[in-house]
Short mmCIF file of N, CA and C in Angstrom, two decimals:
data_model
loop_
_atom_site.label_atom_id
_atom_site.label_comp_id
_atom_site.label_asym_id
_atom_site.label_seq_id
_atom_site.Cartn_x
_atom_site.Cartn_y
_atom_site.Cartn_z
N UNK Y 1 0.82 -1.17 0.00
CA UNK Y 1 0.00 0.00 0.00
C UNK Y 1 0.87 1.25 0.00
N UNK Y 2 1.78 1.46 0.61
CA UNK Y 2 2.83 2.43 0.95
C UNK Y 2 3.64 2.68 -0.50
N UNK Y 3 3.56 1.23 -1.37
CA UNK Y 3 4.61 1.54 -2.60
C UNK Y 3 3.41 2.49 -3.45
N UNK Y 4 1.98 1.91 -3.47
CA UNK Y 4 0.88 2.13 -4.07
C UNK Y 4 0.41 3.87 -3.62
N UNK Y 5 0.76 4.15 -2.63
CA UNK Y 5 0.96 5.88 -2.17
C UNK Y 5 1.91 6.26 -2.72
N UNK Y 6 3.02 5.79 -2.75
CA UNK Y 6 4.15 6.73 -2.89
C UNK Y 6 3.89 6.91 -4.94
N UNK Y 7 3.89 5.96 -5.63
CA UNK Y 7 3.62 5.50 -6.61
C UNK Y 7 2.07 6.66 -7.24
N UNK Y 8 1.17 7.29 -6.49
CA UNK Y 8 0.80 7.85 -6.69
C UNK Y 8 1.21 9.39 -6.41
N UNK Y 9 1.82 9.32 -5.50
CA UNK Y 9 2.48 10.44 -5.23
C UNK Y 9 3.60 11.25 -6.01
N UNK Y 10 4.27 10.08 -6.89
CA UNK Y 10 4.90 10.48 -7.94
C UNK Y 10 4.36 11.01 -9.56
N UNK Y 11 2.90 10.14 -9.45
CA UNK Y 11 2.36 10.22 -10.85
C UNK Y 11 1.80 12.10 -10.57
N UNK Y 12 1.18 12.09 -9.21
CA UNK Y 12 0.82 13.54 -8.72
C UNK Y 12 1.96 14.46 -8.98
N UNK Y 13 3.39 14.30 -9.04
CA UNK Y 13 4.30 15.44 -8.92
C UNK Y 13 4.91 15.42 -10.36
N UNK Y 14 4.73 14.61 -10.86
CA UNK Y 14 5.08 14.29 -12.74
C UNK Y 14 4.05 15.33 -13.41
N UNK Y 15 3.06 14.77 -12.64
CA UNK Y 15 1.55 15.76 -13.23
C UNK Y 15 1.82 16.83 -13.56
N UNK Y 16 2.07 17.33 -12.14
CA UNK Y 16 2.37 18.69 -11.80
C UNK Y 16 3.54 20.13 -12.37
N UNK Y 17 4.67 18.69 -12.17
CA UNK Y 17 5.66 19.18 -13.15
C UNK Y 17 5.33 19.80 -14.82
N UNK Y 18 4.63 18.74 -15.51
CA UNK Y 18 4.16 18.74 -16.87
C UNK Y 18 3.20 20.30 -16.92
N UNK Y 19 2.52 20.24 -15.90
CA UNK Y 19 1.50 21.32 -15.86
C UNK Y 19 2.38 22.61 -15.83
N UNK Y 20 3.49 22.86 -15.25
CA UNK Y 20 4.55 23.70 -14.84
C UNK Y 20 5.10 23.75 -16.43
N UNK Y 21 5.52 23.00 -17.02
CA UNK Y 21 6.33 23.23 -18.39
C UNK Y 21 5.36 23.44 -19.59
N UNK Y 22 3.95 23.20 -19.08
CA UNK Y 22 3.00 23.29 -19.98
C UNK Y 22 3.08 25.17 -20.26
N UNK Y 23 3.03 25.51 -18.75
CA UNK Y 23 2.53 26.57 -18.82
C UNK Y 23 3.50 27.80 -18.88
N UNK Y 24 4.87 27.06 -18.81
CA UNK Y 24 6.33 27.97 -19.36
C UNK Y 24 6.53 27.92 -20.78
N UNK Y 25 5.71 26.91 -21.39
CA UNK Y 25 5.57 27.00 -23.08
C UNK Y 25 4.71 28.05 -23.09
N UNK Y 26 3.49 28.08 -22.79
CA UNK Y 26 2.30 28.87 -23.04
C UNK Y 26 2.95 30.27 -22.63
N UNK Y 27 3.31 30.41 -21.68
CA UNK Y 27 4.24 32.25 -21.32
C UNK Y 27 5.21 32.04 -22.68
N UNK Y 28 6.06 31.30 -22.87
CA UNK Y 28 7.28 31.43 -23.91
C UNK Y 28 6.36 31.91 -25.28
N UNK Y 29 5.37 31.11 -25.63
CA UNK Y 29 5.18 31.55 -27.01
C UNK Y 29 4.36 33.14 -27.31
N UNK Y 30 3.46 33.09 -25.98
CA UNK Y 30 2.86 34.20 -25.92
C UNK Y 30 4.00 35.39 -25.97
N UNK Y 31 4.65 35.35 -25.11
CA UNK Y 31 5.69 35.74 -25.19
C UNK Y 31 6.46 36.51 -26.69
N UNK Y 32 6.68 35.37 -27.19
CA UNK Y 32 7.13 35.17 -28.43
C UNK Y 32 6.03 36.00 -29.52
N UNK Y 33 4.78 35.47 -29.35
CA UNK Y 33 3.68 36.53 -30.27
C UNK Y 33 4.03 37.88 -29.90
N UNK Y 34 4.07 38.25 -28.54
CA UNK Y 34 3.94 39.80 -28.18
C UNK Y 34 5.45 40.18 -29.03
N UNK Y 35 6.54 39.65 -28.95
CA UNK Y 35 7.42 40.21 -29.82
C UNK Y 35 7.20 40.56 -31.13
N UNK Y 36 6.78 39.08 -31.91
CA UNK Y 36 6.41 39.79 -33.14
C UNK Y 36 5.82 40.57 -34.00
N UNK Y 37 4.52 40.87 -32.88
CA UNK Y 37 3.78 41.87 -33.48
C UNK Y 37 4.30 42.76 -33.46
N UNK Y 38 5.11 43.34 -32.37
CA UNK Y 38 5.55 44.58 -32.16
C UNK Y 38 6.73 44.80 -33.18
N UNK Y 39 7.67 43.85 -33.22
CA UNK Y 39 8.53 43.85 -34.57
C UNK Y 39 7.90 44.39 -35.96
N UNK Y 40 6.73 43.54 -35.92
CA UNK Y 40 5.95 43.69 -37.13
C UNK Y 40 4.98 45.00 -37.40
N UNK Y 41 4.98 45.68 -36.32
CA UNK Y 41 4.61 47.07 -36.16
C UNK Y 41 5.32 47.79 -36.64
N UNK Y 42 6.43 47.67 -35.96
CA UNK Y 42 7.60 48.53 -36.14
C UNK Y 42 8.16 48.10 -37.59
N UNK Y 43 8.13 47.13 -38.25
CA UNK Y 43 8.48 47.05 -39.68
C UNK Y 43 7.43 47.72 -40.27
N UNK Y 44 6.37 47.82 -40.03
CA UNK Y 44 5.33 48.57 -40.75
C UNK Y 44 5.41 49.72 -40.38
N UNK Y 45 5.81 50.21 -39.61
CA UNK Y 45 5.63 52.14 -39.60
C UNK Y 45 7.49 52.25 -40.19
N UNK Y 46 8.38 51.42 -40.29
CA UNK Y 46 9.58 51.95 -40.72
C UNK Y 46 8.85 52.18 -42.69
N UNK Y 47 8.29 50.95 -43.19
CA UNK Y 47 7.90 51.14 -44.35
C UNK Y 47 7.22 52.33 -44.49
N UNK Y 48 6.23 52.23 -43.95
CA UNK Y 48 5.77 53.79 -44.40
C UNK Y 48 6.18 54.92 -44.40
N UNK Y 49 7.22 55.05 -43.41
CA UNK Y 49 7.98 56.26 -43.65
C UNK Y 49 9.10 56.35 -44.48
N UNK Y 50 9.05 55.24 -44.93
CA UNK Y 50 10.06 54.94 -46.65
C UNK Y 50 9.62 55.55 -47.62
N UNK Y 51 8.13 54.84 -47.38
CA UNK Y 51 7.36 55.00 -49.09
C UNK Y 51 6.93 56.82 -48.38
N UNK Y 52 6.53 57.32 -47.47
CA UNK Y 52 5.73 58.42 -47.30
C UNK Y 52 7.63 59.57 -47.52
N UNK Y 53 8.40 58.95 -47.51
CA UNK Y 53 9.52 59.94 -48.32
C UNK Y 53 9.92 60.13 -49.19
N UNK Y 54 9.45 58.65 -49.28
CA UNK Y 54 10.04 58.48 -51.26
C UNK Y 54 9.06 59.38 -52.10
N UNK Y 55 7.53 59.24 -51.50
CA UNK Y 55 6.39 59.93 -51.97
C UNK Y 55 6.88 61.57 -52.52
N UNK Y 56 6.81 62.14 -51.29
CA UNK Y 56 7.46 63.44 -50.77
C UNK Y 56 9.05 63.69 -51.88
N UNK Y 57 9.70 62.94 -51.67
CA UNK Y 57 11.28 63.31 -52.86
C UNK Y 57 10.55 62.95 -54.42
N UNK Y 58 9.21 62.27 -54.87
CA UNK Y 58 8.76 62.18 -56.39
C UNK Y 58 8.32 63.51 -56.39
N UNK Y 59 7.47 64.09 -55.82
CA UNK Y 59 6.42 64.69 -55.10
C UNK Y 59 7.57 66.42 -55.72
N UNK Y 60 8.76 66.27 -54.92
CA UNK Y 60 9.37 67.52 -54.96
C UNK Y 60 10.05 67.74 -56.21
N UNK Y 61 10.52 66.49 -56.74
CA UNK Y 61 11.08 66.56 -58.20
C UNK Y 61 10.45 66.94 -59.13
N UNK Y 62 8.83 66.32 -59.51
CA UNK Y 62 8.04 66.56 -60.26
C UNK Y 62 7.27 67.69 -60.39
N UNK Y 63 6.80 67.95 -58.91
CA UNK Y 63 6.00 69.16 -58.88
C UNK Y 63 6.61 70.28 -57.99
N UNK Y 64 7.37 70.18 -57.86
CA UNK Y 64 8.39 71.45 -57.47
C UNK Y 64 7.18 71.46 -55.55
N UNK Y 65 7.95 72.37 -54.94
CA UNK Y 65 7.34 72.71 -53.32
C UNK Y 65 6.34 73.97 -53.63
N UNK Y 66 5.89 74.02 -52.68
CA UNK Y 66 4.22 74.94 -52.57
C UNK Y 66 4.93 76.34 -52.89
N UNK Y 67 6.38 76.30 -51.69
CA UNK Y 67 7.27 77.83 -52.14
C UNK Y 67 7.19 78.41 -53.41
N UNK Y 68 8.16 77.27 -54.08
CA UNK Y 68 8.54 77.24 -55.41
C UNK Y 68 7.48 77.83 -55.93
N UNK Y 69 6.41 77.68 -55.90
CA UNK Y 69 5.21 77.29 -57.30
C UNK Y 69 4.84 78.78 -56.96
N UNK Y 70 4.21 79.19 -55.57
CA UNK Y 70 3.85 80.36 -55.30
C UNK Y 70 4.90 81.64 -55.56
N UNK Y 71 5.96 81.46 -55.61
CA UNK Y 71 6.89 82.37 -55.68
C UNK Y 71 6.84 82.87 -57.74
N UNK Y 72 6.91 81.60 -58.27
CA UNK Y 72 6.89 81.52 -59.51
C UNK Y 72 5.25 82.21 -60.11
N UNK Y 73 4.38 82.07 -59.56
CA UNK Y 73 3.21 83.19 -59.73
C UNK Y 73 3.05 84.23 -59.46
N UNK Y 74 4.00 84.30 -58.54
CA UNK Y 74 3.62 86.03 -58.14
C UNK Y 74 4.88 86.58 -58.82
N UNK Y 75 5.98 85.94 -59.89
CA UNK Y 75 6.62 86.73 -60.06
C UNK Y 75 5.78 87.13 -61.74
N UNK Y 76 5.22 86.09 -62.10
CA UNK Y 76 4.99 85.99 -63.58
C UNK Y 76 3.66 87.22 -63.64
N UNK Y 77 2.89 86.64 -62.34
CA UNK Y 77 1.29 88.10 -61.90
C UNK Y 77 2.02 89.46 -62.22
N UNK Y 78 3.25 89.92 -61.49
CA UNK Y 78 3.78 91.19 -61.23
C UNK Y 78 4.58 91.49 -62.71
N UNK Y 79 5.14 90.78 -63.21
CA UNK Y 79 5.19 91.03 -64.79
C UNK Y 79 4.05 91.50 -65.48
N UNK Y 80 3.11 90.32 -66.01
CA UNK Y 80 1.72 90.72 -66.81
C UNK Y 80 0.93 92.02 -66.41
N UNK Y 81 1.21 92.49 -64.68
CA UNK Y 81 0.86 94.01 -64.29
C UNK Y 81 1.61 95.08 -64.91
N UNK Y 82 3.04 94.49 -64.74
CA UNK Y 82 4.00 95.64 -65.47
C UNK Y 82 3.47 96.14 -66.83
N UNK Y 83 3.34 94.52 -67.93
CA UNK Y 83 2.98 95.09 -68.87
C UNK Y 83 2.04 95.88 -69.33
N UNK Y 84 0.77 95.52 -68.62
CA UNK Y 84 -0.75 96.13 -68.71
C UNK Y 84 -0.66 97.61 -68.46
N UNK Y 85 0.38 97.70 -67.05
CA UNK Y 85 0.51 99.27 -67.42
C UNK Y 85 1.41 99.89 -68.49
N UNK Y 86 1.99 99.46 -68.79
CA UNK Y 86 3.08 99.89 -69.85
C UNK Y 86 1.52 100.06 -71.30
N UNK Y 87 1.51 99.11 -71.35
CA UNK Y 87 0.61 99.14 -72.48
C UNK Y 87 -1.14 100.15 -72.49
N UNK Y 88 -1.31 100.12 -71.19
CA UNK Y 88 -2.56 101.31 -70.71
C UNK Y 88 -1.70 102.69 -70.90
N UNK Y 89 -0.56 102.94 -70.79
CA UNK Y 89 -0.33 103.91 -70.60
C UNK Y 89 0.35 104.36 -72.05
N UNK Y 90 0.88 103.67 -72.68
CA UNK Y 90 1.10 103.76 -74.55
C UNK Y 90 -0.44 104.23 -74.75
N UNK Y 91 -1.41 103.57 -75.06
CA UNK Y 91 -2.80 103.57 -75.14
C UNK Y 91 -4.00 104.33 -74.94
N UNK Y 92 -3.21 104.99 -73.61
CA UNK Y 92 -4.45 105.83 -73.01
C UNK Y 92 -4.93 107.10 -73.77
N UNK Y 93 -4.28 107.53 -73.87
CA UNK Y 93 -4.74 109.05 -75.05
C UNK Y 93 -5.51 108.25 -76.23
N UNK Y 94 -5.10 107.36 -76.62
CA UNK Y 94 -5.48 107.36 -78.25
C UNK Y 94 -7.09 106.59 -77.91
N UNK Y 95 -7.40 106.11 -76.87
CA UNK Y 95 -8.80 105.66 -76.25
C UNK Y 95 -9.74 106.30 -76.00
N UNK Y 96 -9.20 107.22 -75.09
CA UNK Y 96 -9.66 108.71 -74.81
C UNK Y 96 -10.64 109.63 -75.86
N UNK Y 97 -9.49 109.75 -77.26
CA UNK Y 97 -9.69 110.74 -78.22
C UNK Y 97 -10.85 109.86 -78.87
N UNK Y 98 -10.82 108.43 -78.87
CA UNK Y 98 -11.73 107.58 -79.54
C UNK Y 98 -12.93 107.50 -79.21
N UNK Y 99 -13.17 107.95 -77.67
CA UNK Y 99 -14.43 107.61 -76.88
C UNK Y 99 -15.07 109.01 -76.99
N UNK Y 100 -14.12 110.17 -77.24
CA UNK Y 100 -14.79 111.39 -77.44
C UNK Y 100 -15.39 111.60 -78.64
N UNK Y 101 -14.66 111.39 -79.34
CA UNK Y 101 -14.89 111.36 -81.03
C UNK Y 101 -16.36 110.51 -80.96
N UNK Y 102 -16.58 109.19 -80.47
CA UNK Y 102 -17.37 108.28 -80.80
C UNK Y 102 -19.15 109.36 -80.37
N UNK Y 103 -18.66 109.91 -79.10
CA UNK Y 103 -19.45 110.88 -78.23
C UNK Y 103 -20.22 111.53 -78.79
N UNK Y 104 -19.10 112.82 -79.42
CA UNK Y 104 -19.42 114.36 -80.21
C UNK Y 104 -19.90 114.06 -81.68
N UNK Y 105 -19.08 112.82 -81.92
CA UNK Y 105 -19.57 112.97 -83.84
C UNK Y 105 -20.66 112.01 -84.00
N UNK Y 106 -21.37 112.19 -83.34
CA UNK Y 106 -22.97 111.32 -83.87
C UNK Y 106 -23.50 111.57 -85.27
N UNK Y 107 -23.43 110.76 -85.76
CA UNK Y 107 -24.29 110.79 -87.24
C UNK Y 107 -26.10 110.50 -87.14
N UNK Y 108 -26.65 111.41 -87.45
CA UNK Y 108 -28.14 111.28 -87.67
C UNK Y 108 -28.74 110.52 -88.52
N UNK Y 109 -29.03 109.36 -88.62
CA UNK Y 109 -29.54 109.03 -89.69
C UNK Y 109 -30.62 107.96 -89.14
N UNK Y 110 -31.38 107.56 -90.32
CA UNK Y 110 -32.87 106.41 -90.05
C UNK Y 110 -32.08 105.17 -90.03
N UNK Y 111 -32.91 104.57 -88.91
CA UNK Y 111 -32.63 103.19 -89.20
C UNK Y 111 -33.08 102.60 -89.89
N UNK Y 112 -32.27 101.43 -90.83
CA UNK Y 112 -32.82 100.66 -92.22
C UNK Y 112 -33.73 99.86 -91.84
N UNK Y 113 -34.09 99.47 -90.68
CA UNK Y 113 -35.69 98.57 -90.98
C UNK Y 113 -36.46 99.63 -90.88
N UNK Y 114 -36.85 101.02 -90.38
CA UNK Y 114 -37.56 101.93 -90.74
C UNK Y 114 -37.73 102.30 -92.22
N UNK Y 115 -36.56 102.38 -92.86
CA UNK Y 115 -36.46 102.99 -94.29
C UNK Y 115 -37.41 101.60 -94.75
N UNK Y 116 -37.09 100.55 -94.89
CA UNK Y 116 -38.13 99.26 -95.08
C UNK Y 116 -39.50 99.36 -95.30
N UNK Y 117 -39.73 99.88 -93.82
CA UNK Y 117 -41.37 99.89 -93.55
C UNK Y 117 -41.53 101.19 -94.50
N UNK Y 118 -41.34 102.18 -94.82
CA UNK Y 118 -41.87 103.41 -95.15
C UNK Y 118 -41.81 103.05 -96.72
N UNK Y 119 -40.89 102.31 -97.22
CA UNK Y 119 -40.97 102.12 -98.66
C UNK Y 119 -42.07 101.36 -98.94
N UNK Y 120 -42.53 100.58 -98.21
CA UNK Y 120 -43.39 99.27 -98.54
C UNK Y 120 -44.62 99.56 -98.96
#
């Protein structure tokens, strides 16, 4: 009976043991998941800030920076002003004399669908 205790007493601490390494696998792998995700996080935000630079350096080659572009309009705006006055101011008299002229020299005459009706 005593071998038949002890004999159980061992199958009880084998048990136990197993239950113990069961559950140092189960921490190890969990373990092991929590690493990789986080690896795998971190490989995923290193990528994106690859492609979100590479984006950004196509981005600056092709379409030049917001600076660039704005600087390049307001220089080309302040030209086309230059010229408009240059050219209003060649211009202005001879507009002038045209709008007066158009004013003072009215010609009197019938309008041709009147002349129409009166012939008919």
């Amino acid at each position: 009976m005593a071998s038949q205790t002890q004999g159980i007493q061992q199958l009880l601490a084998a048990e136990k043991r197993a239950d113990e390494k069961v559950n140092q696998a189960r921490k190890r792998k969990a373990l092991k998941l929590k690493k990789a995700k986080e690896e795998a996080q971190a490989e995923v935000l290193r990528f994106r800030e690859e492609r979100e630079r590479q984006f950004k350096e196509y981005e600056k080659q092709h379409m030049g920076s917001k600076e660039t572009n704005a600087a390049l309009i307001e220089e080309t705006t302040v030209i086309k002003i230059e010229e408009m006055k240059h050219t209003v101011a060649a211009n202005k008299s001879k507009v002038i004399d045209y709008l007066i002229s158009q004013a003072f020299n009215v010609e009197a005459k019938v309008h041709q669908n009147f002349i129409v009706a009166v012939n008919k």
